């Protein structure tokens, strides 16, 4: 099970990267960090710098077809940077077009708004995104985790770091289905 984690060079919420990453590793999966630049990304604890993480693949060469699923960690700045990068937005949209599951937490659905994949879907996020999600044709709900199985791809979303346990359990169930495990 190969899972892509898409993060901007700066601004990802560290715990929203590391906890899902650990869930994939514990399931004997192969997480890969994809970013818009090679080198290392700078993670944050809210607004304070945290650790850096090595990028495995540049989004310019990464292909959705090489993965069984995608995780979009949050952080306020992370999805804001990603949604302004056409290659990152295209990479995300490719997972939906291929019918592969996508998991997004906190502010990460901003990238989904830009990708134009929310019409007719029900999802959750950090509450400040609800208007953006509604304007993009989605239905916003205030739930710990929401699994939307609308075709063509399953979307798993959560609101915040406190939801990580439920988020990881839900996306791992969907990733296992997609990879045939």
mmCIF file with all atom_site columns, C-alpha atoms in Angstrom:
data_model
loop_
_atom_site.group_PDB
_atom_site.id
_atom_site.type_symbol
_atom_site.label_atom_id
_atom_site.label_alt_id
_atom_site.label_comp_id
_atom_site.label_asym_id
_atom_site.label_entity_id
_atom_site.label_seq_id
_atom_site.pdbx_PDB_ins_code
_atom_site.Cartn_x
_atom_site.Cartn_y
_atom_site.Cartn_z
_atom_site.occupancy
_atom_site.B_iso_or_equiv
_atom_site.pdbx_formal_charge
_atom_site.auth_seq_id
_atom_site.auth_comp_id
_atom_site.auth_asym_id
_atom_site.auth_atom_id
_atom_site.pdbx_PDB_model_num
ATOM 1   C CA . UNK A 1 1   ? 0.000   0.000  0.000   1.00 0.00 ? 1   UNK A CA 1
ATOM 2   C CA . UNK A 1 2   ? 1.680   3.186  -1.259  1.00 0.00 ? 2   UNK A CA 1
ATOM 3   C CA . UNK A 1 3   ? 0.194   6.405  0.116   1.00 0.00 ? 3   UNK A CA 1
ATOM 4   C CA . UNK A 1 4   ? 1.104   9.914  -1.039  1.00 0.00 ? 4   UNK A CA 1
ATOM 5   C CA . UNK A 1 5   ? 1.232   12.729 1.518   1.00 0.00 ? 5   UNK A CA 1
ATOM 6   C CA . UNK A 1 6   ? 1.072   16.101 -0.233  1.00 0.00 ? 6   UNK A CA 1
ATOM 7   C CA . UNK A 1 7   ? 2.517   19.085 1.627   1.00 0.00 ? 7   UNK A CA 1
ATOM 8   C CA . UNK A 1 8   ? 3.794   22.524 0.684   1.00 0.00 ? 8   UNK A CA 1
ATOM 9   C CA . UNK A 1 9   ? 7.431   23.415 1.439   1.00 0.00 ? 9   UNK A CA 1
ATOM 10  C CA . UNK A 1 10  ? 6.219   25.310 4.502   1.00 0.00 ? 10  UNK A CA 1
ATOM 11  C CA . UNK A 1 11  ? 3.150   25.436 6.716   1.00 0.00 ? 11  UNK A CA 1
ATOM 12  C CA . UNK A 1 12  ? 1.986   21.861 7.286   1.00 0.00 ? 12  UNK A CA 1
ATOM 13  C CA . UNK A 1 13  ? 0.658   21.148 10.785  1.00 0.00 ? 13  UNK A CA 1
ATOM 14  C CA . UNK A 1 14  ? 3.208   18.614 12.043  1.00 0.00 ? 14  UNK A CA 1
ATOM 15  C CA . UNK A 1 15  ? 0.860   16.332 13.975  1.00 0.00 ? 15  UNK A CA 1
ATOM 16  C CA . UNK A 1 16  ? -1.483  16.160 10.964  1.00 0.00 ? 16  UNK A CA 1
ATOM 17  C CA . UNK A 1 17  ? 1.456   14.829 8.958   1.00 0.00 ? 17  UNK A CA 1
ATOM 18  C CA . UNK A 1 18  ? 3.137   12.567 11.515  1.00 0.00 ? 18  UNK A CA 1
ATOM 19  C CA . UNK A 1 19  ? 0.111   10.787 13.011  1.00 0.00 ? 19  UNK A CA 1
ATOM 20  C CA . UNK A 1 20  ? -1.376  9.723  9.646   1.00 0.00 ? 20  UNK A CA 1
ATOM 21  C CA . UNK A 1 21  ? 2.134   8.800  8.474   1.00 0.00 ? 21  UNK A CA 1
ATOM 22  C CA . UNK A 1 22  ? 2.527   6.558  11.525  1.00 0.00 ? 22  UNK A CA 1
ATOM 23  C CA . UNK A 1 23  ? -0.870  4.930  10.827  1.00 0.00 ? 23  UNK A CA 1
ATOM 24  C CA . UNK A 1 24  ? 0.262   4.025  7.308   1.00 0.00 ? 24  UNK A CA 1
ATOM 25  C CA . UNK A 1 25  ? 3.584   2.638  8.587   1.00 0.00 ? 25  UNK A CA 1
ATOM 26  C CA . UNK A 1 26  ? 1.845   0.587  11.294  1.00 0.00 ? 26  UNK A CA 1
ATOM 27  C CA . UNK A 1 27  ? -0.286  -1.009 8.566   1.00 0.00 ? 27  UNK A CA 1
ATOM 28  C CA . UNK A 1 28  ? 2.926   -1.996 6.718   1.00 0.00 ? 28  UNK A CA 1
ATOM 29  C CA . UNK A 1 29  ? 2.239   0.684  4.127   1.00 0.00 ? 29  UNK A CA 1
ATOM 30  C CA . UNK A 1 30  ? 4.719   2.887  2.309   1.00 0.00 ? 30  UNK A CA 1
ATOM 31  C CA . UNK A 1 31  ? 4.086   6.595  2.871   1.00 0.00 ? 31  UNK A CA 1
ATOM 32  C CA . UNK A 1 32  ? 5.778   9.013  0.465   1.00 0.00 ? 32  UNK A CA 1
ATOM 33  C CA . UNK A 1 33  ? 6.119   12.756 1.028   1.00 0.00 ? 33  UNK A CA 1
ATOM 34  C CA . UNK A 1 34  ? 5.304   14.707 -2.126  1.00 0.00 ? 34  UNK A CA 1
ATOM 35  C CA . UNK A 1 35  ? 5.853   18.465 -2.315  1.00 0.00 ? 35  UNK A CA 1
ATOM 36  C CA . UNK A 1 36  ? 6.091   21.323 -4.774  1.00 0.00 ? 36  UNK A CA 1
ATOM 37  C CA . UNK A 1 37  ? 9.856   21.573 -4.178  1.00 0.00 ? 37  UNK A CA 1
ATOM 38  C CA . UNK A 1 38  ? 12.555  19.001 -3.508  1.00 0.00 ? 38  UNK A CA 1
ATOM 39  C CA . UNK A 1 39  ? 14.625  19.034 -0.320  1.00 0.00 ? 39  UNK A CA 1
ATOM 40  C CA . UNK A 1 40  ? 12.880  19.399 3.024   1.00 0.00 ? 40  UNK A CA 1
ATOM 41  C CA . UNK A 1 41  ? 9.565   20.848 4.161   1.00 0.00 ? 41  UNK A CA 1
ATOM 42  C CA . UNK A 1 42  ? 9.126   22.954 7.303   1.00 0.00 ? 42  UNK A CA 1
ATOM 43  C CA . UNK A 1 43  ? 6.353   21.738 9.600   1.00 0.00 ? 43  UNK A CA 1
ATOM 44  C CA . UNK A 1 44  ? 4.642   23.824 12.285  1.00 0.00 ? 44  UNK A CA 1
ATOM 45  C CA . UNK A 1 45  ? 2.979   23.462 15.656  1.00 0.00 ? 45  UNK A CA 1
ATOM 46  C CA . UNK A 1 46  ? 0.192   25.933 14.902  1.00 0.00 ? 46  UNK A CA 1
ATOM 47  C CA . UNK A 1 47  ? 2.219   29.130 14.255  1.00 0.00 ? 47  UNK A CA 1
ATOM 48  C CA . UNK A 1 48  ? 5.583   27.974 15.640  1.00 0.00 ? 48  UNK A CA 1
ATOM 49  C CA . UNK A 1 49  ? 8.235   26.215 13.555  1.00 0.00 ? 49  UNK A CA 1
ATOM 50  C CA . UNK A 1 50  ? 8.580   22.524 14.335  1.00 0.00 ? 50  UNK A CA 1
ATOM 51  C CA . UNK A 1 51  ? 10.605  19.813 12.570  1.00 0.00 ? 51  UNK A CA 1
ATOM 52  C CA . UNK A 1 52  ? 11.627  19.483 8.943   1.00 0.00 ? 52  UNK A CA 1
ATOM 53  C CA . UNK A 1 53  ? 10.928  16.430 6.793   1.00 0.00 ? 53  UNK A CA 1
ATOM 54  C CA . UNK A 1 54  ? 12.645  15.088 3.671   1.00 0.00 ? 54  UNK A CA 1
ATOM 55  C CA . UNK A 1 55  ? 10.649  15.195 0.447   1.00 0.00 ? 55  UNK A CA 1
ATOM 56  C CA . UNK A 1 56  ? 10.492  11.870 -1.393  1.00 0.00 ? 56  UNK A CA 1
ATOM 57  C CA . UNK A 1 57  ? 9.021   13.108 -4.672  1.00 0.00 ? 57  UNK A CA 1
ATOM 58  C CA . UNK A 1 58  ? 8.379   16.363 -6.469  1.00 0.00 ? 58  UNK A CA 1
ATOM 59  C CA . UNK A 1 59  ? 4.731   16.862 -7.438  1.00 0.00 ? 59  UNK A CA 1
ATOM 60  C CA . UNK A 1 60  ? 5.919   17.639 -10.987 1.00 0.00 ? 60  UNK A CA 1
ATOM 61  C CA . UNK A 1 61  ? 6.978   14.004 -11.464 1.00 0.00 ? 61  UNK A CA 1
ATOM 62  C CA . UNK A 1 62  ? 4.700   12.177 -8.997  1.00 0.00 ? 62  UNK A CA 1
ATOM 63  C CA . UNK A 1 63  ? 1.726   10.343 -10.525 1.00 0.00 ? 63  UNK A CA 1
ATOM 64  C CA . UNK A 1 64  ? -1.535  9.440  -8.805  1.00 0.00 ? 64  UNK A CA 1
ATOM 65  C CA . UNK A 1 65  ? -1.425  6.086  -10.588 1.00 0.00 ? 65  UNK A CA 1
ATOM 66  C CA . UNK A 1 66  ? 1.622   5.118  -8.527  1.00 0.00 ? 66  UNK A CA 1
ATOM 67  C CA . UNK A 1 67  ? -0.331  5.362  -5.246  1.00 0.00 ? 67  UNK A CA 1
ATOM 68  C CA . UNK A 1 68  ? -3.286  3.682  -3.557  1.00 0.00 ? 68  UNK A CA 1
ATOM 69  C CA . UNK A 1 69  ? -4.430  6.852  -1.761  1.00 0.00 ? 69  UNK A CA 1
ATOM 70  C CA . UNK A 1 70  ? -3.648  10.436 -0.835  1.00 0.00 ? 70  UNK A CA 1
ATOM 71  C CA . UNK A 1 71  ? -3.426  12.213 2.521   1.00 0.00 ? 71  UNK A CA 1
ATOM 72  C CA . UNK A 1 72  ? -3.732  15.990 2.667   1.00 0.00 ? 72  UNK A CA 1
ATOM 73  C CA . UNK A 1 73  ? -2.550  17.245 6.065   1.00 0.00 ? 73  UNK A CA 1
ATOM 74  C CA . UNK A 1 74  ? -3.716  20.663 7.191   1.00 0.00 ? 74  UNK A CA 1
ATOM 75  C CA . UNK A 1 75  ? -2.132  23.694 8.705   1.00 0.00 ? 75  UNK A CA 1
ATOM 76  C CA . UNK A 1 76  ? -3.445  27.095 7.712   1.00 0.00 ? 76  UNK A CA 1
ATOM 77  C CA . UNK A 1 77  ? -0.624  27.970 5.285   1.00 0.00 ? 77  UNK A CA 1
ATOM 78  C CA . UNK A 1 78  ? -0.078  24.505 3.793   1.00 0.00 ? 78  UNK A CA 1
ATOM 79  C CA . UNK A 1 79  ? -3.276  24.185 1.709   1.00 0.00 ? 79  UNK A CA 1
ATOM 80  C CA . UNK A 1 80  ? -3.180  27.879 0.873   1.00 0.00 ? 80  UNK A CA 1
ATOM 81  C CA . UNK A 1 81  ? 0.239   27.379 -0.773  1.00 0.00 ? 81  UNK A CA 1
ATOM 82  C CA . UNK A 1 82  ? -0.870  24.145 -2.469  1.00 0.00 ? 82  UNK A CA 1
ATOM 83  C CA . UNK A 1 83  ? -4.014  25.607 -3.999  1.00 0.00 ? 83  UNK A CA 1
ATOM 84  C CA . UNK A 1 84  ? -1.942  28.224 -5.818  1.00 0.00 ? 84  UNK A CA 1
ATOM 85  C CA . UNK A 1 85  ? 0.277   25.573 -7.453  1.00 0.00 ? 85  UNK A CA 1
ATOM 86  C CA . UNK A 1 86  ? -1.356  24.165 -10.598 1.00 0.00 ? 86  UNK A CA 1
ATOM 87  C CA . UNK A 1 87  ? 0.715   20.974 -10.441 1.00 0.00 ? 87  UNK A CA 1
ATOM 88  C CA . UNK A 1 88  ? -0.393  20.265 -6.855  1.00 0.00 ? 88  UNK A CA 1
ATOM 89  C CA . UNK A 1 89  ? -4.043  20.927 -7.697  1.00 0.00 ? 89  UNK A CA 1
ATOM 90  C CA . UNK A 1 90  ? -3.791  18.671 -10.751 1.00 0.00 ? 90  UNK A CA 1
ATOM 91  C CA . UNK A 1 91  ? -2.146  15.924 -8.672  1.00 0.00 ? 91  UNK A CA 1
ATOM 92  C CA . UNK A 1 92  ? -5.050  16.029 -6.200  1.00 0.00 ? 92  UNK A CA 1
ATOM 93  C CA . UNK A 1 93  ? -7.666  16.022 -8.968  1.00 0.00 ? 93  UNK A CA 1
ATOM 94  C CA . UNK A 1 94  ? -5.973  13.021 -10.589 1.00 0.00 ? 94  UNK A CA 1
ATOM 95  C CA . UNK A 1 95  ? -6.733  10.903 -7.488  1.00 0.00 ? 95  UNK A CA 1
ATOM 96  C CA . UNK A 1 96  ? -10.425 11.714 -7.805  1.00 0.00 ? 96  UNK A CA 1
ATOM 97  C CA . UNK A 1 97  ? -10.422 11.069 -11.549 1.00 0.00 ? 97  UNK A CA 1
ATOM 98  C CA . UNK A 1 98  ? -8.757  7.689  -10.913 1.00 0.00 ? 98  UNK A CA 1
ATOM 99  C CA . UNK A 1 99  ? -11.286 6.773  -8.199  1.00 0.00 ? 99  UNK A CA 1
ATOM 100 C CA . UNK A 1 100 ? -8.628  6.591  -5.486  1.00 0.00 ? 100 UNK A CA 1
ATOM 101 C CA . UNK A 1 101 ? -9.417  7.545  -1.871  1.00 0.00 ? 101 UNK A CA 1
ATOM 102 C CA . UNK A 1 102 ? -8.366  10.940 -0.548  1.00 0.00 ? 102 UNK A CA 1
ATOM 103 C CA . UNK A 1 103 ? -8.122  11.906 3.141   1.00 0.00 ? 103 UNK A CA 1
ATOM 104 C CA . UNK A 1 104 ? -8.039  15.577 4.181   1.00 0.00 ? 104 UNK A CA 1
ATOM 105 C CA . UNK A 1 105 ? -7.967  17.107 7.649   1.00 0.00 ? 105 UNK A CA 1
ATOM 106 C CA . UNK A 1 106 ? -8.486  20.576 9.121   1.00 0.00 ? 106 UNK A CA 1
ATOM 107 C CA . UNK A 1 107 ? -7.710  23.296 6.525   1.00 0.00 ? 107 UNK A CA 1
ATOM 108 C CA . UNK A 1 108 ? -6.682  20.785 3.806   1.00 0.00 ? 108 UNK A CA 1
ATOM 109 C CA . UNK A 1 109 ? -10.058 20.907 1.994   1.00 0.00 ? 109 UNK A CA 1
ATOM 110 C CA . UNK A 1 110 ? -9.041  24.332 0.647   1.00 0.00 ? 110 UNK A CA 1
ATOM 111 C CA . UNK A 1 111 ? -6.957  22.417 -1.884  1.00 0.00 ? 111 UNK A CA 1
ATOM 112 C CA . UNK A 1 112 ? -10.027 20.308 -2.730  1.00 0.00 ? 112 UNK A CA 1
ATOM 113 C CA . UNK A 1 113 ? -12.039 23.486 -3.305  1.00 0.00 ? 113 UNK A CA 1
ATOM 114 C CA . UNK A 1 114 ? -9.435  24.616 -5.839  1.00 0.00 ? 114 UNK A CA 1
ATOM 115 C CA . UNK A 1 115 ? -9.406  21.185 -7.504  1.00 0.00 ? 115 UNK A CA 1
ATOM 116 C CA . UNK A 1 116 ? -13.160 21.444 -8.100  1.00 0.00 ? 116 UNK A CA 1
ATOM 117 C CA . UNK A 1 117 ? -13.956 18.030 -6.609  1.00 0.00 ? 117 UNK A CA 1
ATOM 118 C CA . UNK A 1 118 ? -16.475 18.913 -3.874  1.00 0.00 ? 118 UNK A CA 1
ATOM 119 C CA . UNK A 1 119 ? -19.751 19.336 -5.785  1.00 0.00 ? 119 UNK A CA 1
ATOM 120 C CA . UNK A 1 120 ? -22.291 16.878 -4.358  1.00 0.00 ? 120 UNK A CA 1
ATOM 121 C CA . UNK A 1 121 ? -20.001 15.688 -1.562  1.00 0.00 ? 121 UNK A CA 1
ATOM 122 C CA . UNK A 1 122 ? -20.503 15.849 2.194   1.00 0.00 ? 122 UNK A CA 1
ATOM 123 C CA . UNK A 1 123 ? -17.432 16.593 4.272   1.00 0.00 ? 123 UNK A CA 1
ATOM 124 C CA . UNK A 1 124 ? -16.075 18.237 7.377   1.00 0.00 ? 124 UNK A CA 1
ATOM 125 C CA . UNK A 1 125 ? -13.124 20.540 8.033   1.00 0.00 ? 125 UNK A CA 1
ATOM 126 C CA . UNK A 1 126 ? -11.943 23.296 10.295  1.00 0.00 ? 126 UNK A CA 1
ATOM 127 C CA . UNK A 1 127 ? -15.129 25.380 10.763  1.00 0.00 ? 127 UNK A CA 1
ATOM 128 C CA . UNK A 1 128 ? -13.784 28.475 8.983   1.00 0.00 ? 128 UNK A CA 1
ATOM 129 C CA . UNK A 1 129 ? -13.841 26.567 5.666   1.00 0.00 ? 129 UNK A CA 1
ATOM 130 C CA . UNK A 1 130 ? -17.582 25.817 5.699   1.00 0.00 ? 130 UNK A CA 1
ATOM 131 C CA . UNK A 1 131 ? -18.535 28.757 3.450   1.00 0.00 ? 131 UNK A CA 1
ATOM 132 C CA . UNK A 1 132 ? -15.795 27.893 0.935   1.00 0.00 ? 132 UNK A CA 1
ATOM 133 C CA . UNK A 1 133 ? -16.960 24.262 0.892   1.00 0.00 ? 133 UNK A CA 1
ATOM 134 C CA . UNK A 1 134 ? -20.609 25.267 0.399   1.00 0.00 ? 134 UNK A CA 1
ATOM 135 C CA . UNK A 1 135 ? -19.629 27.712 -2.354  1.00 0.00 ? 135 UNK A CA 1
ATOM 136 C CA . UNK A 1 136 ? -17.772 24.848 -4.064  1.00 0.00 ? 136 UNK A CA 1
ATOM 137 C CA . UNK A 1 137 ? -20.956 22.753 -4.082  1.00 0.00 ? 137 UNK A CA 1
ATOM 138 C CA . UNK A 1 138 ? -20.232 20.603 -1.053  1.00 0.00 ? 138 UNK A CA 1
ATOM 139 C CA . UNK A 1 139 ? -22.233 20.055 2.118   1.00 0.00 ? 139 UNK A CA 1
ATOM 140 C CA . UNK A 1 140 ? -20.332 20.890 5.297   1.00 0.00 ? 140 UNK A CA 1
ATOM 141 C CA . UNK A 1 141 ? -21.019 18.965 8.514   1.00 0.00 ? 141 UNK A CA 1
ATOM 142 C CA . UNK A 1 142 ? -19.566 19.332 12.004  1.00 0.00 ? 142 UNK A CA 1
ATOM 143 C CA . UNK A 1 143 ? -18.479 15.734 12.673  1.00 0.00 ? 143 UNK A CA 1
ATOM 144 C CA . UNK A 1 144 ? -15.314 14.110 13.996  1.00 0.00 ? 144 UNK A CA 1
ATOM 145 C CA . UNK A 1 145 ? -14.853 12.204 10.757  1.00 0.00 ? 145 UNK A CA 1
ATOM 146 C CA . UNK A 1 146 ? -16.917 12.039 7.596   1.00 0.00 ? 146 UNK A CA 1
ATOM 147 C CA . UNK A 1 147 ? -16.560 9.374  4.917   1.00 0.00 ? 147 UNK A CA 1
ATOM 148 C CA . UNK A 1 148 ? -18.217 10.367 1.647   1.00 0.00 ? 148 UNK A CA 1
ATOM 149 C CA . UNK A 1 149 ? -18.419 7.508  -0.843  1.00 0.00 ? 149 UNK A CA 1
ATOM 150 C CA . UNK A 1 150 ? -19.780 9.526  -3.769  1.00 0.00 ? 150 UNK A CA 1
ATOM 151 C CA . UNK A 1 151 ? -18.248 8.427  -7.051  1.00 0.00 ? 151 UNK A CA 1
ATOM 152 C CA . UNK A 1 152 ? -15.676 8.540  -8.390  1.00 0.00 ? 152 UNK A CA 1
ATOM 153 C CA . UNK A 1 153 ? -13.503 8.524  -5.233  1.00 0.00 ? 153 UNK A CA 1
ATOM 154 C CA . UNK A 1 154 ? -14.044 8.132  -1.514  1.00 0.00 ? 154 UNK A CA 1
ATOM 155 C CA . UNK A 1 155 ? -13.283 11.258 0.517   1.00 0.00 ? 155 UNK A CA 1
ATOM 156 C CA . UNK A 1 156 ? -12.394 11.000 4.212   1.00 0.00 ? 156 UNK A CA 1
ATOM 157 C CA . UNK A 1 157 ? -12.310 14.254 6.205   1.00 0.00 ? 157 UNK A CA 1
ATOM 158 C CA . UNK A 1 158 ? -11.861 15.428 9.786   1.00 0.00 ? 158 UNK A CA 1
ATOM 159 C CA . UNK A 1 159 ? -11.981 18.799 11.544  1.00 0.00 ? 159 UNK A CA 1
ATOM 160 C CA . UNK A 1 160 ? -8.851  19.144 13.673  1.00 0.00 ? 160 UNK A CA 1
ATOM 161 C CA . UNK A 1 161 ? -5.928  17.407 15.407  1.00 0.00 ? 161 UNK A CA 1
ATOM 162 C CA . UNK A 1 162 ? -8.197  16.170 18.207  1.00 0.00 ? 162 UNK A CA 1
ATOM 163 C CA . UNK A 1 163 ? -9.956  14.031 15.552  1.00 0.00 ? 163 UNK A CA 1
ATOM 164 C CA . UNK A 1 164 ? -6.775  12.294 14.374  1.00 0.00 ? 164 UNK A CA 1
ATOM 165 C CA . UNK A 1 165 ? -7.487  8.885  15.933  1.00 0.00 ? 165 UNK A CA 1
ATOM 166 C CA . UNK A 1 166 ? -10.868 8.594  14.183  1.00 0.00 ? 166 UNK A CA 1
ATOM 167 C CA . UNK A 1 167 ? -9.457  10.134 10.988  1.00 0.00 ? 167 UNK A CA 1
ATOM 168 C CA . UNK A 1 168 ? -6.596  7.636  10.758  1.00 0.00 ? 168 UNK A CA 1
ATOM 169 C CA . UNK A 1 169 ? -8.870  4.664  11.452  1.00 0.00 ? 169 UNK A CA 1
ATOM 170 C CA . UNK A 1 170 ? -11.345 5.781  8.782   1.00 0.00 ? 170 UNK A CA 1
ATOM 171 C CA . UNK A 1 171 ? -8.808  6.468  6.047   1.00 0.00 ? 171 UNK A CA 1
ATOM 172 C CA . UNK A 1 172 ? -6.902  3.256  6.738   1.00 0.00 ? 172 UNK A CA 1
ATOM 173 C CA . UNK A 1 173 ? -10.119 1.285  6.219   1.00 0.00 ? 173 UNK A CA 1
ATOM 174 C CA . UNK A 1 174 ? -10.618 2.981  2.840   1.00 0.00 ? 174 UNK A CA 1
ATOM 175 C CA . UNK A 1 175 ? -6.957  2.693  1.806   1.00 0.00 ? 175 UNK A CA 1
ATOM 176 C CA . UNK A 1 176 ? -6.992  -1.043 2.571   1.00 0.00 ? 176 UNK A CA 1
ATOM 177 C CA . UNK A 1 177 ? -10.069 -1.482 0.374   1.00 0.00 ? 177 UNK A CA 1
ATOM 178 C CA . UNK A 1 178 ? -8.422  0.453  -2.456  1.00 0.00 ? 178 UNK A CA 1
ATOM 179 C CA . UNK A 1 179 ? -5.165  -1.497 -2.285  1.00 0.00 ? 179 UNK A CA 1
ATOM 180 C CA . UNK A 1 180 ? -6.890  -4.877 -2.068  1.00 0.00 ? 180 UNK A CA 1
ATOM 181 C CA . UNK A 1 181 ? -5.618  -5.656 1.452   1.00 0.00 ? 181 UNK A CA 1
#
